[in-house]
Every structure is written in structure tokens, then in C-alpha cells.
PDB file of C-alpha atoms in Angstrom:
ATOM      1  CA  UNK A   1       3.383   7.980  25.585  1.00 68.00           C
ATOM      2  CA  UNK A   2       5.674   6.259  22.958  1.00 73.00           C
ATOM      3  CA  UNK A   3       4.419   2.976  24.648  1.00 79.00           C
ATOM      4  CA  UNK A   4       1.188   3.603  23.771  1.00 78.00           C
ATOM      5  CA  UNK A   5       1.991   5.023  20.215  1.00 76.00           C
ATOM      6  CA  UNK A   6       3.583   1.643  19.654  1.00 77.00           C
ATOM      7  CA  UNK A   7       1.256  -0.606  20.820  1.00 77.00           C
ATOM      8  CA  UNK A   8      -1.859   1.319  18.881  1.00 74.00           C
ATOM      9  CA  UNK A   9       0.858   1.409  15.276  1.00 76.00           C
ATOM     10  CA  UNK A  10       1.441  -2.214  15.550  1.00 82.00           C
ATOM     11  CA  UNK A  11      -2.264  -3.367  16.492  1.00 82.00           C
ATOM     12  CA  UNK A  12      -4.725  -4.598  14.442  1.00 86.00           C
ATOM     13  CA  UNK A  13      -7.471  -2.103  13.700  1.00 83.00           C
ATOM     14  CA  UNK A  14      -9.809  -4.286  14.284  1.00 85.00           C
ATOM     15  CA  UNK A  15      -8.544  -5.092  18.188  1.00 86.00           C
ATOM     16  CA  UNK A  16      -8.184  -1.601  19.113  1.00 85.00           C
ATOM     17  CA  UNK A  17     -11.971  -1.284  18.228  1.00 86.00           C
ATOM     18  CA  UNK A  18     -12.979  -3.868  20.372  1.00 91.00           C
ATOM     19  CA  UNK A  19     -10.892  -2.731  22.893  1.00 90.00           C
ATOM     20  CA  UNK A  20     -12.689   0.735  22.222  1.00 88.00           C
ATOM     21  CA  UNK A  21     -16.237  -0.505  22.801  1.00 90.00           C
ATOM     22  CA  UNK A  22     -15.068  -2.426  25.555  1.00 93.00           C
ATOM     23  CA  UNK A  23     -13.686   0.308  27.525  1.00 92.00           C
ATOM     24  CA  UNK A  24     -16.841   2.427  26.032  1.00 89.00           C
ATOM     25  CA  UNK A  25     -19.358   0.070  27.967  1.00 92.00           C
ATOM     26  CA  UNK A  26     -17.199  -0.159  31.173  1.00 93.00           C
ATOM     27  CA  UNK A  27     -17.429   3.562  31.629  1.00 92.00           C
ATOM     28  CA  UNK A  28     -21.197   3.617  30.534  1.00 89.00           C
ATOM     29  CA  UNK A  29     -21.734   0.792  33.275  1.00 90.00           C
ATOM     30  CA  UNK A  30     -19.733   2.519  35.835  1.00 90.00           C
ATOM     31  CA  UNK A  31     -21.319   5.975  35.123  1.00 84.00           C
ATOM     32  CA  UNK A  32     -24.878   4.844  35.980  1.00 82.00           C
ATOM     33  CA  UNK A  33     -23.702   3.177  39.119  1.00 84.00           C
ATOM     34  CA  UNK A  34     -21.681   5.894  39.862  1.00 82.00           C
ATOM     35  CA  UNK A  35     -25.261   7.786  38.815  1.00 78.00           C
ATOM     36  CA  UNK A  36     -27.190   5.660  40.911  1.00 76.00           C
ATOM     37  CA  UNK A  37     -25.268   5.632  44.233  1.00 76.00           C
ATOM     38  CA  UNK A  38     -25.291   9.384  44.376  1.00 76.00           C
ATOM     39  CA  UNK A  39     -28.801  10.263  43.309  1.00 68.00           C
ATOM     40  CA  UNK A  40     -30.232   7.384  45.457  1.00 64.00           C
ATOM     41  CA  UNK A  41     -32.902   7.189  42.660  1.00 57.00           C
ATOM     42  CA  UNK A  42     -34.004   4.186  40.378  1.00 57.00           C
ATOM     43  CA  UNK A  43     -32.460   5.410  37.102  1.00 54.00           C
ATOM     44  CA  UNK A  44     -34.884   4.183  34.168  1.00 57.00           C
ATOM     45  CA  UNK A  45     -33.764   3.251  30.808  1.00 58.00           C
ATOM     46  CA  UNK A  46     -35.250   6.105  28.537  1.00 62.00           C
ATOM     47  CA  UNK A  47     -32.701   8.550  30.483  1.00 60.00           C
ATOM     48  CA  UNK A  48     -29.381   6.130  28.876  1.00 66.00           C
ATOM     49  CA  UNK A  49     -30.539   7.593  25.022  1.00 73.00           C
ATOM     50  CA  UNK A  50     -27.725   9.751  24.768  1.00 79.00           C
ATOM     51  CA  UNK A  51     -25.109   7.162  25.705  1.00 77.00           C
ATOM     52  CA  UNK A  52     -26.764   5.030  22.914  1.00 80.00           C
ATOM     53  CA  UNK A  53     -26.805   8.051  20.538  1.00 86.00           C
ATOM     54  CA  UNK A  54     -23.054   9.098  21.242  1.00 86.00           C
ATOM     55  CA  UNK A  55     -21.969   5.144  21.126  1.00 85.00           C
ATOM     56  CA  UNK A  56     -23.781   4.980  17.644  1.00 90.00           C
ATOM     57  CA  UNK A  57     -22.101   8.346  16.405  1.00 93.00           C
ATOM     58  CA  UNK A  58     -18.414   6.785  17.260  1.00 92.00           C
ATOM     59  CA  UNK A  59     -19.029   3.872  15.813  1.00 92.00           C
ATOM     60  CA  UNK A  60     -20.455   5.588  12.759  1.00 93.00           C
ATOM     61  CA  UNK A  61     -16.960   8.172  13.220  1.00 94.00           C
ATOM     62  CA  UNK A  62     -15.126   4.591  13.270  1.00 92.00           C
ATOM     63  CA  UNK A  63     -16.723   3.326  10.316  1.00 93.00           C
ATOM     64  CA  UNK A  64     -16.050   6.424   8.328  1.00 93.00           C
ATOM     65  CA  UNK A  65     -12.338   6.327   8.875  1.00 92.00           C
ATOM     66  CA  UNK A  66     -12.536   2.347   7.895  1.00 91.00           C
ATOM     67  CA  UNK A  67     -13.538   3.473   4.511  1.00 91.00           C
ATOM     68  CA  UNK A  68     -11.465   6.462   4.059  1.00 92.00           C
ATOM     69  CA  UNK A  69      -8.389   4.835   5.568  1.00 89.00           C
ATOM     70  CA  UNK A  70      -9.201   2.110   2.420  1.00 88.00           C
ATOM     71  CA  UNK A  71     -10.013   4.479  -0.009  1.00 92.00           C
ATOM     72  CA  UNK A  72      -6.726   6.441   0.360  1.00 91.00           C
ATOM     73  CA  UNK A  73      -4.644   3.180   0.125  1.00 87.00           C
ATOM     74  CA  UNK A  74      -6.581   2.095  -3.095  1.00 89.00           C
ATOM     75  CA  UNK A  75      -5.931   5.265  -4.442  1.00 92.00           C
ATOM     76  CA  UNK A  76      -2.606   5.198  -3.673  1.00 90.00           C
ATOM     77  CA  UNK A  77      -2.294   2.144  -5.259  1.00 90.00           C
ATOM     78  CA  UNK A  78      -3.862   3.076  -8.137  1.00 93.00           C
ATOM     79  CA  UNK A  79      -1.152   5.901  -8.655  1.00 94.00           C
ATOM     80  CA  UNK A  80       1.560   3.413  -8.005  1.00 93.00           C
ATOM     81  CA  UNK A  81       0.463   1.120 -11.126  1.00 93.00           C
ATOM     82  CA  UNK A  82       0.326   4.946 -13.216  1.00 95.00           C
ATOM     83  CA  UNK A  83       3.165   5.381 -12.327  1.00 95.00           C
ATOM     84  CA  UNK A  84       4.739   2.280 -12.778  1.00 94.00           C
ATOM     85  CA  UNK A  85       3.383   2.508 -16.106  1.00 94.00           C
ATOM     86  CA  UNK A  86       4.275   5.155 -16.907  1.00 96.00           C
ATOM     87  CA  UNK A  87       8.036   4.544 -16.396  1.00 95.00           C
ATOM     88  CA  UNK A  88       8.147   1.290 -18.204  1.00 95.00           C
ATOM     89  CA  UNK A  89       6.503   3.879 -21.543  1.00 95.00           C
ATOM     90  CA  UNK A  90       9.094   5.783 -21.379  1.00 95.00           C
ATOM     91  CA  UNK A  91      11.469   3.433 -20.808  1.00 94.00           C
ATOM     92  CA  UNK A  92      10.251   1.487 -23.914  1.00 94.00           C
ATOM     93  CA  UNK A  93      10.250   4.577 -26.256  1.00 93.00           C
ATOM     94  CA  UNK A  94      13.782   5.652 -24.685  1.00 93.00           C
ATOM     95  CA  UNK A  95      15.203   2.132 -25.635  1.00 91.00           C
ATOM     96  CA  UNK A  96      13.915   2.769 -29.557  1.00 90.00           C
ATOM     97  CA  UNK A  97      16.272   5.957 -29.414  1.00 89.00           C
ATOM     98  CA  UNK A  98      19.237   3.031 -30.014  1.00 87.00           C
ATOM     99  CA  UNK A  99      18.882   1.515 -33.287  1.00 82.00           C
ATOM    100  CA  UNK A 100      21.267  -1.671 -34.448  1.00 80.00           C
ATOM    101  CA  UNK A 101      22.347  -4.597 -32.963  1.00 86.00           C
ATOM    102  CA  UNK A 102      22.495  -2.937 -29.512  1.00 84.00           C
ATOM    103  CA  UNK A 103      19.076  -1.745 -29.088  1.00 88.00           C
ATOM    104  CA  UNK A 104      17.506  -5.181 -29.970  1.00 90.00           C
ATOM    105  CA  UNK A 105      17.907  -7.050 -27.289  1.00 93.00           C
ATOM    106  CA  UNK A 106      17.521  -4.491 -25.040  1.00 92.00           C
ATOM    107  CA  UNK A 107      13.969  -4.116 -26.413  1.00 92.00           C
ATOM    108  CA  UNK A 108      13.548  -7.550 -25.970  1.00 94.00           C
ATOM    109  CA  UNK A 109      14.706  -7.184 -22.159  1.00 95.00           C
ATOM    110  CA  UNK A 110      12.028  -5.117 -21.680  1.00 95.00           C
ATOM    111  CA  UNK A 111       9.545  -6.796 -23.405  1.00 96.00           C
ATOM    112  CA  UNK A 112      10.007 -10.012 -20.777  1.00 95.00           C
ATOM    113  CA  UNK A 113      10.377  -7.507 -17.635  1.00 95.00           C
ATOM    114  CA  UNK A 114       6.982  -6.418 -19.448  1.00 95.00           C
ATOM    115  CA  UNK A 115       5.071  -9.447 -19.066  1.00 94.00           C
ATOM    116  CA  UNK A 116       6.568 -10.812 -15.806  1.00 93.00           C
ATOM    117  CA  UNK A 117       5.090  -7.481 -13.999  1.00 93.00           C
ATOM    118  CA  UNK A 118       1.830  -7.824 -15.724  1.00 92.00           C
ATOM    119  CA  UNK A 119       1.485 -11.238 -14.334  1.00 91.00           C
ATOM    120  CA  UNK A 120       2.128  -9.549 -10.691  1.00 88.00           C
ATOM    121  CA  UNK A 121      -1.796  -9.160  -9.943  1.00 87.00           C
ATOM    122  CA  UNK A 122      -3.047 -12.045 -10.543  1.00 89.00           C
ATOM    123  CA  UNK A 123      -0.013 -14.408  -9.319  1.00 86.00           C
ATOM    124  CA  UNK A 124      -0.814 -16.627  -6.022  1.00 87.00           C
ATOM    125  CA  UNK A 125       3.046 -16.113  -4.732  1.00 88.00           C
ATOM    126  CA  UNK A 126       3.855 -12.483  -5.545  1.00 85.00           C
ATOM    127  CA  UNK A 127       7.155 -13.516  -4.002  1.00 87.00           C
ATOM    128  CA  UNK A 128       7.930 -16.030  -7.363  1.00 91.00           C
ATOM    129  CA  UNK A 129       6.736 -12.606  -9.374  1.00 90.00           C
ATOM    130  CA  UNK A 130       8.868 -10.299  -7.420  1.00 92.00           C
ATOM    131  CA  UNK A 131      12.285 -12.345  -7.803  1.00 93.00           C
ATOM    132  CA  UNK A 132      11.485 -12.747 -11.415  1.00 93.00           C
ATOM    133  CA  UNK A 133      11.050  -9.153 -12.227  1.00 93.00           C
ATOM    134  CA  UNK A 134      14.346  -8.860 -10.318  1.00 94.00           C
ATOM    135  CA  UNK A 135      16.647 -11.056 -12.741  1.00 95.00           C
ATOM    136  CA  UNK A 136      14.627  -9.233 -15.157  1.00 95.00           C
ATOM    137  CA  UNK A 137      15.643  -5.799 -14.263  1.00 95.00           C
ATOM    138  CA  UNK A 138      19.508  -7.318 -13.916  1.00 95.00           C
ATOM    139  CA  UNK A 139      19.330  -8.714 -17.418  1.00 96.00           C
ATOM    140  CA  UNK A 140      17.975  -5.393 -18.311  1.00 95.00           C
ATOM    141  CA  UNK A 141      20.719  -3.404 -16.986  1.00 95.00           C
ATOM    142  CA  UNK A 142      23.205  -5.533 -18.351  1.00 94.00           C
ATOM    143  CA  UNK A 143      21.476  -5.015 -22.388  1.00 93.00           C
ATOM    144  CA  UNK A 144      21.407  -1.208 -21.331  1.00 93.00           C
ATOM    145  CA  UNK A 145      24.992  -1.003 -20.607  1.00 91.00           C
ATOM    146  CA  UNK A 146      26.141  -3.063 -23.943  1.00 89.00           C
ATOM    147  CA  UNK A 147      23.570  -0.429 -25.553  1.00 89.00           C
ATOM    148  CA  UNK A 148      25.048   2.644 -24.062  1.00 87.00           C
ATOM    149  CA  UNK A 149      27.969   2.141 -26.227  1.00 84.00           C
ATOM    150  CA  UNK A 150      25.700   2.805 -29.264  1.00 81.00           C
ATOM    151  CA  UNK A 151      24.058   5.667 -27.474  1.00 82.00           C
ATOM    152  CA  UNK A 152      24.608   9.457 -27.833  1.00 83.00           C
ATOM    153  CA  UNK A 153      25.867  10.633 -24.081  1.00 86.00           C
ATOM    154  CA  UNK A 154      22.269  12.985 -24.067  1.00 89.00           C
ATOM    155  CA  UNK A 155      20.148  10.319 -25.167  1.00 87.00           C
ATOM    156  CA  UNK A 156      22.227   7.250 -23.458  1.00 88.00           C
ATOM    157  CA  UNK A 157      21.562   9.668 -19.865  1.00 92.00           C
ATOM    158  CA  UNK A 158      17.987   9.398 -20.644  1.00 93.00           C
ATOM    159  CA  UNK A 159      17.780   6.062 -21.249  1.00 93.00           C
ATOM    160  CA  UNK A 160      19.351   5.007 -17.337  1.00 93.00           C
ATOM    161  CA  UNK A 161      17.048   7.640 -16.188  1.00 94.00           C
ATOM    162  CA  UNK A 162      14.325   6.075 -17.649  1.00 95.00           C
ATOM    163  CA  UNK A 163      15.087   2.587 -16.596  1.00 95.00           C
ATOM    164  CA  UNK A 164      16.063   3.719 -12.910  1.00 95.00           C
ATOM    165  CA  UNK A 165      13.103   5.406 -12.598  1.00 95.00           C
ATOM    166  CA  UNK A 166      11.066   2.603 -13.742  1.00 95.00           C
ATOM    167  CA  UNK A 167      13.226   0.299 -11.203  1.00 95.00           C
ATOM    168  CA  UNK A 168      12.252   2.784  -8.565  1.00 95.00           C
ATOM    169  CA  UNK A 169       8.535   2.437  -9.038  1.00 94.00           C
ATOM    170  CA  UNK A 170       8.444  -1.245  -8.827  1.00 93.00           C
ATOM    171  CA  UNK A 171      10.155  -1.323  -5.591  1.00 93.00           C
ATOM    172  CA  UNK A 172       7.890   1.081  -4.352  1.00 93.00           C
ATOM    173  CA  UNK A 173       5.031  -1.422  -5.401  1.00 91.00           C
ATOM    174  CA  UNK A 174       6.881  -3.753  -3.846  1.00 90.00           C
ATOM    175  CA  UNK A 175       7.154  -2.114  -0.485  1.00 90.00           C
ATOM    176  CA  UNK A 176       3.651  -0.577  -0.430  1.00 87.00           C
ATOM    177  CA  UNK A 177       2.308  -4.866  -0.719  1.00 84.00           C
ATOM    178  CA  UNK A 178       5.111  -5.546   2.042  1.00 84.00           C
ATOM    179  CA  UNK A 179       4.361  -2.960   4.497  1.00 80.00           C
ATOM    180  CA  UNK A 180       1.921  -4.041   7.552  1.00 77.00           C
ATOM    181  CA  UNK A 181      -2.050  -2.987   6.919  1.00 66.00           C
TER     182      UNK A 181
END
């Protein structure tokens, strides 16, 4: 059974459906010969409705999880950029807790992490985006440490959580666009 759990997780959907109507119109064939042979009667073509109606409502059933299936991953896309966002905002108004020398270039640190993810949608090579916003996020943990110096410990704790949390939501962008569809 884990054979076949396998083999159906890392198939395209669109090969298990063919394989689906394939095997659908094998057993449809086979079922009026089978039909046939025992009844010893012509079978005529008006009796085969049903098998068109129930072939029409799973492919119908199959097209209905096609949409929902990309639905749910749009919308859980969707909440991935909120989120994302999100995290950066309150990253950003965290970092303007640190006034002075200190606080400046972290803001500016940000800033460029900023607009290297907003270029992440419409880049050819995500991969050139991704590696970017990675040097980013190192050059913006290395401001936040010089800054933390500056920091009161409550608001200085606020300001990793901030910044770890927005670290955590671009990976998970970054594994959602990696992960097999």
C-alpha cells in the first residue's frame, strides 16, 4: 500500500488522470463484453447512458478538486505574502525603537532586504532573488547585533523576535515555491 501511496504523491496529476480514464474505459469495455457473453443478447447503445453519465460526473468530481486543490494553494500563498508582510512592519517599526548611530544603518539594512524581496515576483531566476535576500538578512543580523548594544534588553528581545520571525516567513515562501506541485 505504501507503494502505491508513493507512486500516486510523486505523480503528476495530470498522469494519474489519464491513467484514471484509461482504466475507466477498460472496465466499461470489459463490462459489456462481459454483459454480452452472458446475456447472449445484442446490447444496444441507449442502455451504456449511465456509464456515460457516471464517467461525466467523475470527471466533473476531478475537475472540482483541480480547482479547489488551486484555490487552496493560492490562498495559501496569499497568506504567506501577509504574513511576510507583516513581519518585515514590525520589524521596521521595531528597528525605529533604537535611535543614534546604531539604529541607522540597521534601518537602512532593512530598507535593501525591502526592495530585494519586492523584486521576488516578478524576477525570471527567483534563485538570483533568493541568495540576495540571503546576504541581505546576514547583513541585517550583523546591523542588529551592533544595534543591540544601544537597545534596552525588553525592547532589544523584540527587535530579534521581530527580525527572526520575519526570516522565518521568507523561508517559508521559499519552501512553499520549492516544494513539488
Amino acid at each position: 500500500m505504501a507503494m502505491i501511496e508513493d507512486a500516486l504523491a510523486s505523480a503528476p496529476l495530470w498522469a494519474i488522470g489519464i491513467i484514471l480514464f484509461l482504466a475507466l474505459c477498460v472496465a466499461a469495455m470489459l463490462g459489456r463484453w462481459l454483459r454480452g457473453r452472458i446475456d447472449k443478447v445484442e446490447i444496444d447503445s441507449e442502455s451504456d447512458g449511465y456509464i456515460l453519465s457516471a464517467a461525466l460526473a467523475l470527471l466533473g468530481l476531478l475537475i472540482g478538486f483541480t480547482f479547489s486543490l488551486a484555490m487552496s494553494r493560492y490562498d495559501a500563498r496569499r497568506v504567506m505574502i501577509v504574513e511576510e508582510g507583516n513581519a518585515i512592519s514590525s520589524a521596521w517599526l521595531r528597528a525605529t525603537l533604537i535611535d543614534g548611530p546604531q539604529g541607522d544603518p540597521l534601518r537602512a539594512a532593512l530598507k535593501d532586504y525591502v526592495d530585494i524581496r519586492l523584486r521576488l515576483p516578478k524576477a525570471d531566476r527567483h534563485d538570483e532573488v533568493e541568495r540576495a535576500s540571503e546576504d541581505a538578512q546576514r547583513l541585517v543580523w550583523q546591523h542588529l547585533k551592533a544595534a543591540l548594544h544601544a537597545a534596552a534588553p525588553p525592547v532589544g528581545a523584540t527587535i530579534i523576535t521581530a527580525t527572526t520571525d520575519m526570516f522565518d516567513a521568507a523561508a517559508r515562501r521559499k519552501a512553499e515555491r520549492r516544494a513539488p506541485r
